[in-house]
Amino acid sequence: MREHAPVYRHPFGFWLLTGYEDVSWLLRAGLSVEDRNVAADNPLREMREVTYGDQMPRFDGRSMLDRDPPDHTRLRRLVSKAFTPRAIEALRPQVAGLVDGMLDAMARARHVDLIESLAFPLPFAVIAKMLGTPSSDHERIRELTGIVVRSLEPVADPDLVSAIVAADGELAGIAAEMIAWKRENPADDLLTALINAEDEGDVLDEDELIAQTLLLYIAGHETTVNLIGGGTLALLRDPGQLALLHDDPGLVANAVEEMLRYDSPVQASRRITLEPVTVGGVEIPAGAFVMASLASANRDERFWGPDAAELRLNRENARQHVSFGAGPHHCLGASLARMEAAIAFERMTARFPRLAPDGEVEWNGRINLRGPARLPVSTG
């Protein structure tokens, strides 16, 4: 696609950008993210309306991820106070303690599923700690979020639609219970801050509060699971790079950037045009749904060079990847994900220099939040 049709109108009615420069431009262009701006006769919108009918998830379009200014500005400002560099750095000792405990358990077991043992429980525990939520059924929440994120890709199966709507409703109920509990048990945490947050006299209404809580819960762990799982798989497939990281732990920060580039935890991001735009000499009309392939941009040979498809942990410009997006919707939790992954990879490679595959990887079957669902390893 990058070579022959870098600006492509898909038969489903959306536009697909695959080159680094075009994707980078789109993310920063300040276009809309609100689905209501998609043209009424767009085939993708028609397919979505036919598929979902009157079953549209209740909180669809209520989180800051799906809002334009001024709503996006207001919501992001209310949440961003918990993601300052100082706030994230204060979590470092807790993250390190969690990682050490999980690696201890892996060492005792010797043969483990890395997703079950580290990639999932670490970010889930951290975001739950940040939010200050009561102990909950982690496995059930994991199962439900795995279904809900399928709504981020084209859906044509009525049974999947019903499952998404049911999971969305159950998660909303769980979030509402957490919020009610937190109102009775306030503390110095993110959920209490969201409940009490004001922005020039404006507060979150109940639906907005539930939507932001669910966004933080889902985005706070799903993407980092893919980063740690996909990054580990990349190292296992390239033992030379695994050895390089073990021998030079100071490389870990750049290594995380290269893992983000090499296998993007989020494959694509979308924008909606409000007026005609010209990209790569091709005019895209107003009301178009434009998909930016982050994963493709991260492998564009024109930007990264002829070794774009190779993992190279000392790649000098690795941090120029687009895996966290860019512009107004740049990932709010990027610094948190970077810290979690850096601690996990530095300590895991130091502890298990002979880490090795121990069975076939199983994928999660998703188009957008693609990553390993099961990654059997031997600690050596």
mmCIF file of C-alpha atoms in Angstrom:
data_model
loop_
_atom_site.group_PDB
_atom_site.id
_atom_site.type_symbol
_atom_site.label_atom_id
_atom_site.label_comp_id
_atom_site.label_asym_id
_atom_site.label_seq_id
_atom_site.Cartn_x
_atom_site.Cartn_y
_atom_site.Cartn_z
ATOM 1 C CA MET A 1 0.000 0.000 0.000
ATOM 2 C CA ARG A 2 2.816 2.416 0.865
ATOM 3 C CA GLU A 3 4.416 1.759 -2.497
ATOM 4 C CA HIS A 4 1.371 1.733 -4.787
ATOM 5 C CA ALA A 5 -1.511 3.568 -3.054
ATOM 6 C CA PRO A 6 -0.343 5.512 0.016
ATOM 7 C CA VAL A 7 -3.616 7.499 0.023
ATOM 8 C CA TYR A 8 -6.272 4.887 -0.655
ATOM 9 C CA ARG A 9 -10.056 4.860 -0.613
ATOM 10 C CA HIS A 10 -11.094 1.505 0.816
ATOM 11 C CA PRO A 11 -14.219 -0.259 -0.543
ATOM 12 C CA PHE A 12 -15.776 0.119 2.930
ATOM 13 C CA GLY A 13 -15.803 3.875 2.320
ATOM 14 C CA PHE A 14 -12.940 5.065 4.525
ATOM 15 C CA TRP A 15 -9.592 6.467 3.437
ATOM 16 C CA LEU A 16 -6.342 4.775 4.467
ATOM 17 C CA LEU A 17 -2.991 6.572 4.877
ATOM 18 C CA THR A 18 0.091 4.356 5.177
ATOM 19 C CA GLY A 19 3.156 6.601 4.679
ATOM 20 C CA TYR A 20 5.016 8.210 7.591
ATOM 21 C CA GLU A 21 4.801 11.826 6.408
ATOM 22 C CA ASP A 22 1.081 11.610 5.573
ATOM 23 C CA VAL A 23 0.201 9.864 8.837
ATOM 24 C CA SER A 24 2.271 12.319 10.844
ATOM 25 C CA TRP A 25 0.516 15.235 9.126
ATOM 26 C CA LEU A 26 -2.957 13.818 9.711
ATOM 27 C CA LEU A 27 -2.377 13.283 13.442
ATOM 28 C CA ARG A 28 -1.306 16.916 13.887
ATOM 29 C CA ALA A 29 -3.800 18.538 11.509
ATOM 30 C CA GLY A 30 -6.458 19.270 14.125
ATOM 31 C CA LEU A 31 -9.186 17.375 12.285
ATOM 32 C CA SER A 32 -12.312 16.015 13.972
ATOM 33 C CA VAL A 33 -12.627 12.705 15.842
ATOM 34 C CA GLU A 34 -16.415 12.891 16.290
ATOM 35 C CA ASP A 35 -18.256 10.259 14.243
ATOM 36 C CA ARG A 36 -21.277 12.547 13.817
ATOM 37 C CA ASN A 37 -19.162 14.502 11.299
ATOM 38 C CA VAL A 38 -18.889 11.532 8.933
ATOM 39 C CA ALA A 39 -21.003 12.210 5.816
ATOM 40 C CA ALA A 40 -24.466 10.670 6.030
ATOM 41 C CA ASP A 41 -23.996 8.742 2.761
ATOM 42 C CA ASN A 42 -20.603 7.303 3.761
ATOM 43 C CA PRO A 43 -20.676 3.478 3.346
ATOM 44 C CA LEU A 44 -18.782 2.972 6.630
ATOM 45 C CA ARG A 45 -21.360 5.017 8.541
ATOM 46 C CA GLU A 46 -24.191 3.164 6.826
ATOM 47 C CA MET A 47 -22.589 -0.202 7.657
ATOM 48 C CA ARG A 48 -22.156 0.831 11.302
ATOM 49 C CA GLU A 49 -25.781 2.002 11.572
ATOM 50 C CA VAL A 50 -27.094 -1.179 9.949
ATOM 51 C CA THR A 51 -24.858 -3.419 12.084
ATOM 52 C CA TYR A 52 -25.486 -1.719 15.427
ATOM 53 C CA GLY A 53 -29.039 -0.508 14.772
ATOM 54 C CA ASP A 54 -30.448 0.812 18.051
ATOM 55 C CA GLN A 55 -27.873 -1.159 20.076
ATOM 56 C CA MET A 56 -25.227 1.603 20.021
ATOM 57 C CA PRO A 57 -23.134 1.458 23.221
ATOM 58 C CA ARG A 58 -24.400 4.021 25.751
ATOM 59 C CA PHE A 59 -21.036 5.719 26.237
ATOM 60 C CA ASP A 60 -20.037 5.793 22.585
ATOM 61 C CA GLY A 61 -18.538 9.228 21.920
ATOM 62 C CA ARG A 62 -18.487 10.385 25.558
ATOM 63 C CA SER A 63 -14.794 9.928 26.370
ATOM 64 C CA MET A 64 -12.164 12.559 25.538
ATOM 65 C CA LEU A 65 -10.757 10.179 22.906
ATOM 66 C CA ASP A 66 -13.924 10.785 20.860
ATOM 67 C CA ARG A 67 -14.421 14.515 21.440
ATOM 68 C CA ASP A 68 -13.318 17.680 19.665
ATOM 69 C CA PRO A 69 -12.535 21.010 21.319
ATOM 70 C CA PRO A 70 -13.832 22.595 23.441
ATOM 71 C CA ASP A 71 -15.090 19.371 25.111
ATOM 72 C CA HIS A 72 -11.827 17.529 24.467
ATOM 73 C CA THR A 73 -9.802 20.405 25.911
ATOM 74 C CA ARG A 74 -11.947 20.521 29.051
ATOM 75 C CA LEU A 75 -11.919 16.748 29.653
ATOM 76 C CA ARG A 76 -8.207 16.328 28.958
ATOM 77 C CA ARG A 77 -7.334 19.208 31.269
ATOM 78 C CA LEU A 78 -9.307 17.616 34.096
ATOM 79 C CA VAL A 79 -7.536 14.263 33.684
ATOM 80 C CA SER A 80 -4.021 15.413 32.778
ATOM 81 C CA LYS A 81 -3.173 16.606 36.297
ATOM 82 C CA ALA A 82 -2.604 12.964 37.296
ATOM 83 C CA PHE A 83 -0.157 12.389 34.429
ATOM 84 C CA THR A 84 2.441 15.091 35.088
ATOM 85 C CA PRO A 85 6.089 13.960 34.982
ATOM 86 C CA ARG A 86 6.310 14.367 38.766
ATOM 87 C CA ALA A 87 3.181 12.262 39.348
ATOM 88 C CA ILE A 88 4.424 9.493 37.071
ATOM 89 C CA GLU A 89 7.920 9.486 38.570
ATOM 90 C CA ALA A 90 6.404 9.112 42.044
ATOM 91 C CA LEU A 91 5.009 5.740 40.910
ATOM 92 C CA ARG A 92 8.452 4.347 40.012
ATOM 93 C CA PRO A 93 9.160 2.536 43.335
ATOM 94 C CA GLN A 94 5.730 0.891 43.272
ATOM 95 C CA VAL A 95 6.128 -0.209 39.659
ATOM 96 C CA ALA A 96 9.586 -1.626 40.407
ATOM 97 C CA GLY A 97 8.201 -3.523 43.395
ATOM 98 C CA LEU A 98 5.378 -4.982 41.318
ATOM 99 C CA VAL A 99 7.801 -6.055 38.564
ATOM 100 C CA ASP A 100 10.178 -7.697 41.056
ATOM 101 C CA GLY A 101 7.333 -9.643 42.640
ATOM 102 C CA MET A 102 6.105 -10.874 39.269
ATOM 103 C CA LEU A 103 9.623 -11.856 38.163
ATOM 104 C CA ASP A 104 10.085 -13.752 41.454
ATOM 105 C CA ALA A 105 6.961 -15.774 40.673
ATOM 106 C CA MET A 106 8.194 -16.394 37.118
ATOM 107 C CA ALA A 107 11.548 -17.625 38.444
ATOM 108 C CA ARG A 108 9.816 -20.112 40.730
ATOM 109 C CA ALA A 109 7.525 -21.415 37.986
ATOM 110 C CA ARG A 110 10.238 -21.415 35.248
ATOM 111 C CA HIS A 111 7.681 -22.119 32.486
ATOM 112 C CA VAL A 112 5.045 -19.368 32.257
ATOM 113 C CA ASP A 113 2.733 -17.416 29.987
ATOM 114 C CA LEU A 114 4.366 -13.986 29.900
ATOM 115 C CA ILE A 115 1.044 -12.224 29.249
ATOM 116 C CA GLU A 116 -0.560 -13.825 32.305
ATOM 117 C CA SER A 117 2.539 -13.417 34.481
ATOM 118 C CA LEU A 118 3.707 -9.885 33.659
ATOM 119 C CA ALA A 119 2.321 -8.079 30.591
ATOM 120 C CA PHE A 120 -1.300 -7.965 31.846
ATOM 121 C CA PRO A 121 -1.075 -7.801 35.657
ATOM 122 C CA LEU A 122 1.547 -5.022 35.753
ATOM 123 C CA PRO A 123 -0.284 -2.214 33.890
ATOM 124 C CA PHE A 124 -3.636 -3.320 35.309
ATOM 125 C CA ALA A 125 -2.333 -3.057 38.883
ATOM 126 C CA VAL A 126 -0.751 0.330 38.175
ATOM 127 C CA ILE A 127 -3.855 1.957 36.657
ATOM 128 C CA ALA A 128 -6.039 0.500 39.423
ATOM 129 C CA LYS A 129 -3.638 2.017 41.975
ATOM 130 C CA MET A 130 -3.685 5.398 40.215
ATOM 131 C CA LEU A 131 -7.481 5.447 40.064
ATOM 132 C CA GLY A 132 -7.750 4.223 43.650
ATOM 133 C CA THR A 133 -10.418 1.689 42.770
ATOM 134 C CA PRO A 134 -11.494 -1.004 45.229
ATOM 135 C CA SER A 135 -10.365 -4.584 44.645
ATOM 136 C CA SER A 136 -12.335 -6.020 41.761
ATOM 137 C CA ASP A 137 -12.631 -9.062 39.552
ATOM 138 C CA HIS A 138 -9.582 -8.375 37.368
ATOM 139 C CA GLU A 139 -10.210 -11.361 35.119
ATOM 140 C CA ARG A 140 -13.785 -10.306 34.403
ATOM 141 C CA ILE A 141 -12.758 -6.736 33.631
ATOM 142 C CA ARG A 142 -9.996 -8.050 31.367
ATOM 143 C CA GLU A 143 -12.493 -10.245 29.518
ATOM 144 C CA LEU A 144 -14.989 -7.394 29.111
ATOM 145 C CA THR A 145 -12.439 -4.838 27.906
ATOM 146 C CA GLY A 146 -11.146 -7.366 25.384
ATOM 147 C CA ILE A 147 -14.651 -7.458 23.881
ATOM 148 C CA VAL A 148 -15.320 -3.705 24.042
ATOM 149 C CA VAL A 149 -12.130 -2.753 22.170
ATOM 150 C CA ARG A 150 -13.395 -4.730 19.168
ATOM 151 C CA SER A 151 -15.658 -1.698 18.598
ATOM 152 C CA LEU A 152 -12.503 0.145 17.438
ATOM 153 C CA GLU A 153 -12.542 -1.818 14.187
ATOM 154 C CA PRO A 154 -15.159 -2.592 11.503
ATOM 155 C CA VAL A 155 -17.751 -5.018 12.870
ATOM 156 C CA ALA A 156 -20.101 -6.987 10.626
ATOM 157 C CA ASP A 157 -21.104 -9.842 12.969
ATOM 158 C CA PRO A 158 -24.441 -9.223 14.797
ATOM 159 C CA ASP A 159 -23.412 -11.595 17.606
ATOM 160 C CA LEU A 160 -20.227 -9.587 18.185
ATOM 161 C CA VAL A 161 -22.262 -6.368 18.216
ATOM 162 C CA SER A 162 -24.515 -7.814 20.932
ATOM 163 C CA ALA A 163 -21.454 -8.952 22.893
ATOM 164 C CA ILE A 164 -19.861 -5.478 22.622
ATOM 165 C CA VAL A 165 -23.025 -3.733 23.804
ATOM 166 C CA ALA A 166 -23.499 -6.185 26.690
ATOM 167 C CA ALA A 167 -19.832 -5.854 27.746
ATOM 168 C CA ASP A 168 -20.052 -2.061 27.530
ATOM 169 C CA GLY A 169 -23.112 -2.091 29.770
ATOM 170 C CA GLU A 170 -21.531 -4.420 32.320
ATOM 171 C CA LEU A 171 -18.332 -2.375 32.429
ATOM 172 C CA ALA A 172 -20.372 0.803 32.885
ATOM 173 C CA GLY A 173 -22.108 -0.834 35.836
ATOM 174 C CA ILE A 174 -18.756 -1.800 37.362
ATOM 175 C CA ALA A 175 -17.457 1.756 36.864
ATOM 176 C CA ALA A 176 -20.618 3.256 38.414
ATOM 177 C CA GLU A 177 -20.172 1.020 41.472
ATOM 178 C CA MET A 178 -16.517 2.072 41.771
ATOM 179 C CA ILE A 179 -17.506 5.748 41.547
ATOM 180 C CA ALA A 180 -20.237 5.332 44.172
ATOM 181 C CA TRP A 181 -17.760 3.569 46.473
ATOM 182 C CA LYS A 182 -15.187 6.314 45.916
ATOM 183 C CA ARG A 183 -17.692 9.032 46.800
ATOM 184 C CA GLU A 184 -17.991 7.334 50.194
ATOM 185 C CA ASN A 185 -14.242 6.625 50.444
ATOM 186 C CA PRO A 186 -12.387 9.608 48.940
ATOM 187 C CA ALA A 187 -8.579 9.549 48.866
ATOM 188 C CA ASP A 188 -5.588 11.131 47.171
ATOM 189 C CA ASP A 189 -6.141 9.367 43.838
ATOM 190 C CA LEU A 190 -7.271 9.963 40.272
ATOM 191 C CA LEU A 191 -10.872 8.830 40.659
ATOM 192 C CA THR A 192 -11.459 11.152 43.632
ATOM 193 C CA ALA A 193 -9.852 13.955 41.607
ATOM 194 C CA LEU A 194 -12.195 13.278 38.665
ATOM 195 C CA ILE A 195 -15.253 13.243 40.937
ATOM 196 C CA ASN A 196 -14.241 16.569 42.486
ATOM 197 C CA ALA A 197 -12.751 18.108 39.353
ATOM 198 C CA GLU A 198 -13.863 21.534 38.260
ATOM 199 C CA ASP A 199 -12.792 23.492 35.228
ATOM 200 C CA GLU A 200 -13.961 27.093 35.402
ATOM 201 C CA GLY A 201 -16.992 25.940 37.383
ATOM 202 C CA ASP A 202 -17.652 23.006 35.039
ATOM 203 C CA VAL A 203 -17.798 19.472 36.444
ATOM 204 C CA LEU A 204 -18.125 16.050 34.815
ATOM 205 C CA ASP A 205 -21.677 14.752 34.594
ATOM 206 C CA GLU A 206 -22.259 11.127 35.594
ATOM 207 C CA ASP A 207 -22.037 9.714 32.060
ATOM 208 C CA GLU A 208 -18.846 11.675 31.355
ATOM 209 C CA LEU A 209 -17.368 10.474 34.641
ATOM 210 C CA ILE A 210 -18.133 6.841 33.799
ATOM 211 C CA ALA A 211 -16.787 7.278 30.238
ATOM 212 C CA GLN A 212 -13.465 8.799 31.400
ATOM 213 C CA THR A 213 -13.071 6.122 34.091
ATOM 214 C CA LEU A 214 -13.593 3.358 31.522
ATOM 215 C CA LEU A 215 -11.217 5.040 29.055
ATOM 216 C CA LEU A 216 -8.478 5.260 31.690
ATOM 217 C CA TYR A 217 -9.029 1.666 32.774
ATOM 218 C CA ILE A 218 -8.999 0.299 29.227
ATOM 219 C CA ALA A 219 -6.326 2.537 27.679
ATOM 220 C CA GLY A 220 -4.312 2.296 30.889
ATOM 221 C CA HIS A 221 -3.672 -1.409 30.483
ATOM 222 C CA GLU A 222 -4.695 -2.780 27.053
ATOM 223 C CA THR A 223 -1.996 -0.899 25.126
ATOM 224 C CA THR A 224 0.800 -1.612 27.624
ATOM 225 C CA VAL A 225 -0.073 -5.317 27.566
ATOM 226 C CA ASN A 226 0.634 -5.206 23.829
ATOM 227 C CA LEU A 227 3.856 -3.227 24.332
ATOM 228 C CA ILE A 228 5.316 -5.647 26.882
ATOM 229 C CA GLY A 229 3.996 -8.761 25.123
ATOM 230 C CA GLY A 230 4.914 -7.649 21.615
ATOM 231 C CA GLY A 231 8.269 -6.284 22.739
ATOM 232 C CA THR A 232 9.182 -9.522 24.486
ATOM 233 C CA LEU A 233 8.175 -11.543 21.421
ATOM 234 C CA ALA A 234 10.343 -9.307 19.229
ATOM 235 C CA LEU A 235 13.333 -9.904 21.541
ATOM 236 C CA LEU A 236 12.737 -13.668 21.587
ATOM 237 C CA ARG A 237 12.701 -13.709 17.779
ATOM 238 C CA ASP A 238 16.003 -11.785 17.685
ATOM 239 C CA PRO A 239 18.339 -13.262 20.340
ATOM 240 C CA GLY A 240 21.125 -10.864 19.319
ATOM 241 C CA GLN A 241 19.000 -7.883 20.342
ATOM 242 C CA LEU A 242 17.986 -9.635 23.583
ATOM 243 C CA ALA A 243 21.673 -10.149 24.386
ATOM 244 C CA LEU A 244 22.410 -6.517 23.501
ATOM 245 C CA LEU A 245 19.835 -5.276 26.021
ATOM 246 C CA HIS A 246 21.124 -7.654 28.700
ATOM 247 C CA ASP A 247 24.711 -6.505 28.154
ATOM 248 C CA ASP A 248 23.823 -2.797 27.987
ATOM 249 C CA PRO A 249 20.882 -2.045 30.329
ATOM 250 C CA GLY A 250 21.450 1.681 29.778
ATOM 251 C CA LEU A 251 19.941 1.112 26.346
ATOM 252 C CA VAL A 252 16.517 0.308 27.792
ATOM 253 C CA ALA A 253 14.835 3.695 27.240
ATOM 254 C CA ASN A 254 15.724 3.699 23.543
ATOM 255 C CA ALA A 255 14.919 -0.007 23.322
ATOM 256 C CA VAL A 256 11.345 0.699 24.461
ATOM 257 C CA GLU A 257 11.004 3.359 21.736
ATOM 258 C CA GLU A 258 12.222 0.874 19.129
ATOM 259 C CA MET A 259 9.792 -1.786 20.374
ATOM 260 C CA LEU A 260 6.979 0.765 20.095
ATOM 261 C CA ARG A 261 8.060 1.498 16.521
ATOM 262 C CA TYR A 262 8.655 -2.100 15.500
ATOM 263 C CA ASP A 263 5.269 -3.439 16.661
ATOM 264 C CA SER A 264 2.821 -0.641 17.407
ATOM 265 C CA PRO A 265 0.495 -1.527 20.340
ATOM 266 C CA VAL A 266 -2.258 0.454 18.570
ATOM 267 C CA GLN A 267 -2.264 -0.205 14.842
ATOM 268 C CA ALA A 268 -4.347 2.729 13.626
ATOM 269 C CA SER A 269 -5.954 6.045 14.551
ATOM 270 C CA ARG A 270 -8.754 7.891 12.796
ATOM 271 C CA ARG A 271 -9.735 11.464 11.917
ATOM 272 C CA ILE A 272 -12.743 12.960 10.123
ATOM 273 C CA THR A 273 -12.411 15.773 7.585
ATOM 274 C CA LEU A 274 -14.611 18.836 8.041
ATOM 275 C CA GLU A 275 -13.607 20.263 4.662
ATOM 276 C CA PRO A 276 -11.777 18.875 1.626
ATOM 277 C CA VAL A 277 -8.058 18.208 2.221
ATOM 278 C CA THR A 278 -5.290 17.246 -0.185
ATOM 279 C CA VAL A 279 -2.887 14.524 0.957
ATOM 280 C CA GLY A 280 -0.094 13.244 -1.274
ATOM 281 C CA GLY A 281 -1.690 14.928 -4.271
ATOM 282 C CA VAL A 282 -5.046 13.199 -3.632
ATOM 283 C CA GLU A 283 -8.126 15.191 -2.608
ATOM 284 C CA ILE A 284 -10.137 13.707 0.259
ATOM 285 C CA PRO A 285 -13.663 15.183 0.509
ATOM 286 C CA ALA A 286 -15.315 16.719 3.560
ATOM 287 C CA GLY A 287 -17.049 14.250 5.879
ATOM 288 C CA ALA A 288 -14.535 11.486 5.124
ATOM 289 C CA PHE A 289 -13.420 8.921 7.702
ATOM 290 C CA VAL A 290 -9.616 8.781 7.401
ATOM 291 C CA MET A 291 -7.645 5.936 8.980
ATOM 292 C CA ALA A 292 -3.968 6.545 9.747
ATOM 293 C CA SER A 293 -2.001 3.306 9.851
ATOM 294 C CA LEU A 294 0.442 3.965 12.695
ATOM 295 C CA ALA A 295 2.024 0.535 12.280
ATOM 296 C CA SER A 296 2.673 1.101 8.570
ATOM 297 C CA ALA A 297 4.108 4.587 9.146
ATOM 298 C CA ASN A 298 6.456 3.038 11.696
ATOM 299 C CA ARG A 299 7.820 0.706 8.992
ATOM 300 C CA ASP A 300 8.017 3.238 6.139
ATOM 301 C CA GLU A 301 11.371 2.676 4.412
ATOM 302 C CA ARG A 302 11.314 6.215 3.016
ATOM 303 C CA PHE A 303 11.589 7.580 6.551
ATOM 304 C CA TRP A 304 13.337 4.814 8.509
ATOM 305 C CA GLY A 305 15.659 3.483 5.817
ATOM 306 C CA PRO A 306 16.092 0.027 4.274
ATOM 307 C CA ASP A 307 16.190 -1.730 7.693
ATOM 308 C CA ALA A 308 12.734 -0.420 8.693
ATOM 309 C CA ALA A 309 11.407 -3.970 9.073
ATOM 310 C CA GLU A 310 14.206 -4.959 11.454
ATOM 311 C CA LEU A 311 14.393 -4.572 15.250
ATOM 312 C CA ARG A 312 17.392 -2.426 16.122
ATOM 313 C CA LEU A 313 17.382 -1.344 19.780
ATOM 314 C CA ASN A 314 20.062 1.304 19.244
ATOM 315 C CA ARG A 315 18.209 2.998 16.356
ATOM 316 C CA GLU A 316 19.020 6.676 16.813
ATOM 317 C CA ASN A 317 15.665 8.117 15.737
ATOM 318 C CA ALA A 318 13.439 5.408 17.242
ATOM 319 C CA ARG A 319 11.582 7.974 19.373
ATOM 320 C CA GLN A 320 10.149 9.539 16.207
ATOM 321 C CA HIS A 321 7.624 6.694 15.934
ATOM 322 C CA VAL A 322 3.919 7.580 15.851
ATOM 323 C CA SER A 323 2.703 4.807 18.163
ATOM 324 C CA PHE A 324 1.445 7.325 20.743
ATOM 325 C CA GLY A 325 -0.236 9.448 18.091
ATOM 326 C CA ALA A 326 0.520 13.167 17.895
ATOM 327 C CA GLY A 327 -1.178 16.530 18.116
ATOM 328 C CA PRO A 328 -4.145 17.225 20.424
ATOM 329 C CA HIS A 329 -4.829 13.509 20.954
ATOM 330 C CA HIS A 330 -1.249 12.466 21.741
ATOM 331 C CA CYS A 331 -1.443 9.615 24.258
ATOM 332 C CA LEU A 332 -1.937 11.071 27.736
ATOM 333 C CA GLY A 333 -0.340 8.032 29.373
ATOM 334 C CA ALA A 334 2.748 7.814 27.143
ATOM 335 C CA SER A 335 5.201 8.568 29.965
ATOM 336 C CA LEU A 336 3.525 5.992 32.208
ATOM 337 C CA ALA A 337 3.689 3.279 29.519
ATOM 338 C CA ARG A 338 7.340 4.118 28.840
ATOM 339 C CA MET A 339 8.231 3.832 32.527
ATOM 340 C CA GLU A 340 6.367 0.547 33.058
ATOM 341 C CA ALA A 341 7.954 -1.017 29.969
ATOM 342 C CA ALA A 342 11.462 0.246 30.761
ATOM 343 C CA ILE A 343 11.395 -1.163 34.285
ATOM 344 C CA ALA A 344 9.908 -4.456 33.093
ATOM 345 C CA PHE A 345 12.415 -4.979 30.258
ATOM 346 C CA GLU A 346 15.482 -3.858 32.186
ATOM 347 C CA ARG A 347 14.760 -6.148 35.129
ATOM 348 C CA MET A 348 13.474 -9.079 33.080
ATOM 349 C CA THR A 349 16.501 -9.190 30.766
ATOM 350 C CA ALA A 350 18.898 -8.798 33.712
ATOM 351 C CA ARG A 351 17.136 -11.566 35.640
ATOM 352 C CA PHE A 352 16.573 -13.977 32.752
ATOM 353 C CA PRO A 353 19.391 -13.641 30.177
ATOM 354 C CA ARG A 354 18.412 -17.048 28.744
ATOM 355 C CA LEU A 355 14.715 -16.224 28.368
ATOM 356 C CA ALA A 356 13.414 -18.387 25.531
ATOM 357 C CA PRO A 357 10.168 -19.265 23.713
ATOM 358 C CA ASP A 358 8.383 -22.253 25.208
ATOM 359 C CA GLY A 359 5.541 -22.859 22.770
ATOM 360 C CA GLU A 360 3.535 -21.147 20.052
ATOM 361 C CA VAL A 361 2.394 -17.569 20.520
ATOM 362 C CA GLU A 362 -1.386 -17.069 20.356
ATOM 363 C CA TRP A 363 -2.696 -13.728 19.050
ATOM 364 C CA ASN A 364 -5.693 -11.833 20.389
ATOM 365 C CA GLY A 365 -7.451 -11.768 17.003
ATOM 366 C CA ARG A 366 -7.907 -7.986 16.904
ATOM 367 C CA ILE A 367 -7.225 -5.681 13.982
ATOM 368 C CA ASN A 368 -6.416 -2.493 15.922
ATOM 369 C CA LEU A 369 -5.242 -3.359 19.447
ATOM 370 C CA ARG A 370 -3.307 -6.312 18.061
ATOM 371 C CA GLY A 371 -0.950 -8.258 20.304
ATOM 372 C CA PRO A 372 -0.150 -11.632 21.829
ATOM 373 C CA ALA A 373 -2.885 -13.158 23.984
ATOM 374 C CA ARG A 374 -0.591 -15.953 25.162
ATOM 375 C CA LEU A 375 3.211 -16.025 25.047
ATOM 376 C CA PRO A 376 4.730 -19.169 26.615
ATOM 377 C CA VAL A 377 8.322 -18.620 27.794
ATOM 378 C CA SER A 378 10.996 -20.449 29.731
ATOM 379 C CA THR A 379 13.036 -18.354 32.146
ATOM 380 C CA GLY A 380 16.109 -20.546 31.572
#
